mmCIF file of N, CA and C in Angstrom:
data_model
loop_
_atom_site.group_PDB
_atom_site.id
_atom_site.type_symbol
_atom_site.label_atom_id
_atom_site.label_comp_id
_atom_site.label_asym_id
_atom_site.label_seq_id
_atom_site.Cartn_x
_atom_site.Cartn_y
_atom_site.Cartn_z
ATOM 1 N N MET A 17 -31.456 15.081 -17.161
ATOM 2 C CA MET A 17 -30.810 15.468 -15.932
ATOM 3 C C MET A 17 -29.956 14.319 -15.380
ATOM 4 N N GLU A 18 -30.511 13.127 -15.462
ATOM 5 C CA GLU A 18 -29.790 11.948 -14.977
ATOM 6 C C GLU A 18 -28.500 11.731 -15.765
ATOM 7 N N GLN A 19 -28.559 11.982 -17.053
ATOM 8 C CA GLN A 19 -27.389 11.838 -17.924
ATOM 9 C C GLN A 19 -26.287 12.814 -17.502
ATOM 10 N N LEU A 20 -26.661 14.035 -17.166
ATOM 11 C CA LEU A 20 -25.688 15.030 -16.720
ATOM 12 C C LEU A 20 -25.061 14.632 -15.386
ATOM 13 N N GLU A 21 -25.877 14.070 -14.493
ATOM 14 C CA GLU A 21 -25.351 13.631 -13.205
ATOM 15 C C GLU A 21 -24.342 12.499 -13.386
ATOM 16 N N GLU A 22 -24.627 11.589 -14.312
ATOM 17 C CA GLU A 22 -23.704 10.491 -14.595
ATOM 18 C C GLU A 22 -22.384 11.018 -15.158
ATOM 19 N N LYS A 23 -22.486 11.932 -16.095
ATOM 20 C CA LYS A 23 -21.275 12.521 -16.679
ATOM 21 C C LYS A 23 -20.473 13.260 -15.619
ATOM 22 N N MET A 24 -21.164 14.008 -14.757
ATOM 23 C CA MET A 24 -20.480 14.752 -13.707
ATOM 24 C C MET A 24 -19.782 13.800 -12.733
ATOM 25 N N ALA A 25 -20.442 12.725 -12.373
ATOM 26 C CA ALA A 25 -19.835 11.740 -11.475
ATOM 27 C C ALA A 25 -18.597 11.124 -12.116
ATOM 28 N N HIS A 26 -18.694 10.824 -13.401
ATOM 29 C CA HIS A 26 -17.553 10.257 -14.135
ATOM 30 C C HIS A 26 -16.396 11.255 -14.172
ATOM 31 N N LEU A 27 -16.710 12.507 -14.454
ATOM 32 C CA LEU A 27 -15.663 13.535 -14.519
ATOM 33 C C LEU A 27 -15.025 13.769 -13.155
ATOM 34 N N LEU A 28 -15.819 13.758 -12.098
ATOM 35 C CA LEU A 28 -15.273 13.930 -10.752
ATOM 36 C C LEU A 28 -14.330 12.780 -10.392
ATOM 37 N N ARG A 29 -14.710 11.577 -10.765
ATOM 38 C CA ARG A 29 -13.828 10.424 -10.506
ATOM 39 C C ARG A 29 -12.541 10.552 -11.300
ATOM 40 N N THR A 30 -12.634 10.970 -12.542
ATOM 41 C CA THR A 30 -11.448 11.154 -13.373
ATOM 42 C C THR A 30 -10.525 12.213 -12.775
ATOM 43 N N VAL A 31 -11.106 13.311 -12.310
ATOM 44 C CA VAL A 31 -10.308 14.369 -11.690
ATOM 45 C C VAL A 31 -9.620 13.841 -10.434
ATOM 46 N N ASP A 32 -10.320 13.079 -9.612
ATOM 47 C CA ASP A 32 -9.717 12.498 -8.410
ATOM 48 C C ASP A 32 -8.574 11.547 -8.761
ATOM 49 N N ASP A 33 -8.789 10.711 -9.774
ATOM 50 C CA ASP A 33 -7.732 9.780 -10.209
ATOM 51 C C ASP A 33 -6.503 10.543 -10.692
ATOM 52 N N LEU A 34 -6.736 11.568 -11.507
ATOM 53 C CA LEU A 34 -5.616 12.356 -12.026
ATOM 54 C C LEU A 34 -4.900 13.109 -10.903
ATOM 55 N N SER A 35 -5.646 13.566 -9.927
ATOM 56 C CA SER A 35 -5.047 14.251 -8.792
ATOM 57 C C SER A 35 -4.121 13.301 -8.023
ATOM 58 N N ASP A 36 -4.567 12.060 -7.826
ATOM 59 C CA ASP A 36 -3.735 11.066 -7.157
ATOM 60 C C ASP A 36 -2.462 10.781 -7.948
ATOM 61 N N ILE A 37 -2.602 10.697 -9.254
ATOM 62 C CA ILE A 37 -1.440 10.435 -10.111
ATOM 63 C C ILE A 37 -0.442 11.581 -10.024
ATOM 64 N N VAL A 38 -0.930 12.803 -10.074
ATOM 65 C CA VAL A 38 -0.048 13.969 -9.994
ATOM 66 C C VAL A 38 0.650 14.020 -8.641
ATOM 67 N N ALA A 39 -0.062 13.697 -7.581
ATOM 68 C CA ALA A 39 0.542 13.696 -6.247
ATOM 69 C C ALA A 39 1.646 12.649 -6.159
ATOM 70 N N ARG A 40 1.428 11.460 -6.712
ATOM 71 C CA ARG A 40 2.469 10.418 -6.719
ATOM 72 C C ARG A 40 3.661 10.852 -7.553
ATOM 73 N N GLN A 41 3.406 11.457 -8.701
ATOM 74 C CA GLN A 41 4.497 11.913 -9.554
ATOM 75 C C GLN A 41 5.310 12.998 -8.853
ATOM 76 N N GLN A 42 4.665 13.903 -8.145
ATOM 77 C CA GLN A 42 5.386 14.956 -7.427
ATOM 78 C C GLN A 42 6.259 14.359 -6.334
ATOM 79 N N SER A 43 5.733 13.353 -5.658
ATOM 80 C CA SER A 43 6.502 12.673 -4.618
ATOM 81 C C SER A 43 7.742 12.014 -5.228
ATOM 82 N N GLU A 44 7.574 11.372 -6.370
ATOM 83 C CA GLU A 44 8.699 10.728 -7.067
ATOM 84 C C GLU A 44 9.707 11.767 -7.546
ATOM 85 N N ILE A 45 9.232 12.880 -8.068
ATOM 86 C CA ILE A 45 10.126 13.956 -8.512
ATOM 87 C C ILE A 45 10.932 14.490 -7.335
ATOM 88 N N ASP A 46 10.275 14.698 -6.197
ATOM 89 C CA ASP A 46 10.977 15.188 -5.007
ATOM 90 C C ASP A 46 12.049 14.206 -4.560
ATOM 91 N N ARG A 47 11.711 12.927 -4.559
ATOM 92 C CA ARG A 47 12.673 11.892 -4.145
ATOM 93 C C ARG A 47 13.862 11.855 -5.090
ATOM 94 N N LEU A 48 13.605 11.891 -6.376
ATOM 95 C CA LEU A 48 14.684 11.858 -7.363
ATOM 96 C C LEU A 48 15.538 13.123 -7.295
ATOM 97 N N THR A 49 14.913 14.257 -7.039
ATOM 98 C CA THR A 49 15.660 15.508 -6.903
ATOM 99 C C THR A 49 16.620 15.421 -5.725
ATOM 100 N N ARG A 50 16.147 14.887 -4.600
ATOM 101 C CA ARG A 50 17.030 14.725 -3.438
ATOM 102 C C ARG A 50 18.192 13.804 -3.760
ATOM 103 N N ARG A 51 17.935 12.715 -4.492
ATOM 104 C CA ARG A 51 19.011 11.786 -4.855
ATOM 105 C C ARG A 51 20.036 12.440 -5.775
ATOM 106 N N VAL A 52 19.572 13.206 -6.748
ATOM 107 C CA VAL A 52 20.490 13.883 -7.659
ATOM 108 C C VAL A 52 21.347 14.886 -6.893
ATOM 109 N N GLU A 53 20.720 15.629 -5.984
ATOM 110 C CA GLU A 53 21.488 16.587 -5.176
ATOM 111 C C GLU A 53 22.536 15.876 -4.336
ATOM 112 N N MET A 54 22.165 14.739 -3.746
ATOM 113 C CA MET A 54 23.106 13.970 -2.939
ATOM 114 C C MET A 54 24.263 13.464 -3.794
ATOM 115 N N LEU A 55 23.961 12.958 -4.977
ATOM 116 C CA LEU A 55 25.009 12.461 -5.872
ATOM 117 C C LEU A 55 25.916 13.591 -6.353
ATOM 118 N N MET A 56 25.337 14.756 -6.638
ATOM 119 C CA MET A 56 26.156 15.890 -7.068
ATOM 120 C C MET A 56 27.069 16.339 -5.931
ATOM 121 N N HIS A 57 26.551 16.349 -4.719
ATOM 122 C CA HIS A 57 27.368 16.715 -3.561
ATOM 123 C C HIS A 57 28.502 15.701 -3.372
ATOM 124 N N ARG A 58 28.167 14.430 -3.473
ATOM 125 C CA ARG A 58 29.168 13.366 -3.315
ATOM 126 C C ARG A 58 30.240 13.475 -4.398
ATOM 127 N N GLU A 59 29.836 13.726 -5.633
ATOM 128 C CA GLU A 59 30.808 13.853 -6.730
ATOM 129 C C GLU A 59 31.664 15.097 -6.535
ATOM 130 N N GLY A 60 31.082 16.180 -6.037
ATOM 131 C CA GLY A 60 31.858 17.383 -5.755
ATOM 132 C C GLY A 60 32.920 17.115 -4.709
ATOM 133 N N GLU A 61 32.576 16.366 -3.671
ATOM 134 C CA GLU A 61 33.561 16.002 -2.651
ATOM 135 C C GLU A 61 34.658 15.124 -3.239
ATOM 136 N N ARG A 62 34.274 14.209 -4.103
ATOM 137 C CA ARG A 62 35.250 13.306 -4.734
ATOM 138 C C ARG A 62 36.219 14.098 -5.607
ATOM 139 N N GLU A 63 35.703 15.053 -6.378
ATOM 140 C CA GLU A 63 36.564 15.876 -7.226
ATOM 141 C C GLU A 63 37.483 16.747 -6.382
ATOM 142 N N ALA A 64 36.965 17.284 -5.276
ATOM 143 C CA ALA A 64 37.773 18.125 -4.399
ATOM 144 C C ALA A 64 38.898 17.319 -3.757
ATOM 145 N N ALA A 65 38.641 16.030 -3.516
ATOM 146 C CA ALA A 65 39.658 15.177 -2.909
ATOM 147 C C ALA A 65 40.712 14.749 -3.933
ATOM 148 N N GLY A 66 40.457 14.985 -5.222
ATOM 149 C CA GLY A 66 41.422 14.639 -6.264
ATOM 150 C C GLY A 66 41.458 13.167 -6.616
ATOM 151 N N ASN A 67 40.395 12.469 -6.363
ATOM 152 C CA ASN A 67 40.338 11.036 -6.669
ATOM 153 C C ASN A 67 39.644 10.795 -8.005
ATOM 154 N N GLY A 68 40.009 11.553 -9.021
ATOM 155 C CA GLY A 68 39.404 11.395 -10.349
ATOM 156 C C GLY A 68 39.818 10.071 -10.952
ATOM 157 N N GLY A 69 40.314 10.095 -12.147
ATOM 158 C CA GLY A 69 40.828 8.885 -12.778
ATOM 159 C C GLY A 69 39.824 8.161 -13.649
ATOM 160 N N ILE A 70 38.725 8.791 -13.960
ATOM 161 C CA ILE A 70 37.736 8.159 -14.827
ATOM 162 C C ILE A 70 38.077 8.507 -16.265
ATOM 163 N N VAL A 71 38.179 7.489 -17.121
ATOM 164 C CA VAL A 71 38.454 7.705 -18.534
ATOM 165 C C VAL A 71 37.138 7.999 -19.229
ATOM 166 N N VAL A 72 37.073 9.158 -19.897
ATOM 167 C CA VAL A 72 35.847 9.576 -20.547
ATOM 168 C C VAL A 72 36.071 9.617 -22.049
ATOM 169 N N GLY A 73 35.150 9.016 -22.791
ATOM 170 C CA GLY A 73 35.198 9.092 -24.249
ATOM 171 C C GLY A 73 36.433 8.424 -24.827
ATOM 172 N N ASP A 74 37.123 9.148 -25.729
ATOM 173 C CA ASP A 74 38.273 8.592 -26.452
ATOM 174 C C ASP A 74 39.598 8.958 -25.815
ATOM 175 N N GLU A 75 39.604 9.391 -24.564
ATOM 176 C CA GLU A 75 40.852 9.743 -23.921
ATOM 177 C C GLU A 75 41.728 8.518 -23.739
ATOM 178 N N ARG A 76 43.018 8.702 -23.898
ATOM 179 C CA ARG A 76 43.939 7.598 -23.684
ATOM 180 C C ARG A 76 44.233 7.475 -22.193
ATOM 181 N N PRO A 77 44.369 6.264 -21.708
ATOM 182 C CA PRO A 77 44.767 6.092 -20.320
ATOM 183 C C PRO A 77 46.164 6.662 -20.098
ATOM 184 N N PRO A 78 46.530 7.024 -18.877
ATOM 185 C CA PRO A 78 47.802 7.693 -18.637
ATOM 186 C C PRO A 78 49.032 6.852 -18.934
ATOM 187 N N HIS A 79 48.945 5.542 -19.023
ATOM 188 C CA HIS A 79 50.138 4.725 -19.269
ATOM 189 C C HIS A 79 50.533 4.655 -20.728
ATOM 190 N N TYR A 80 49.795 5.292 -21.658
ATOM 191 C CA TYR A 80 50.175 5.282 -23.070
ATOM 192 C C TYR A 80 51.160 6.364 -23.374
#
């Protein structure tokens, strides 16, 4: 019986630790999601304003 109580206590602690980890990860995911949304909104405004000019990949710059 004592052995089962020890195992149960260990499992309960593990569950609590994992719960804390999941809660921290969810908080980080929420924060990163807000940042991505903010950056997408900012980039959308930049594109709407016509201030592009970023050279992507193998594109030649406009002076060639």
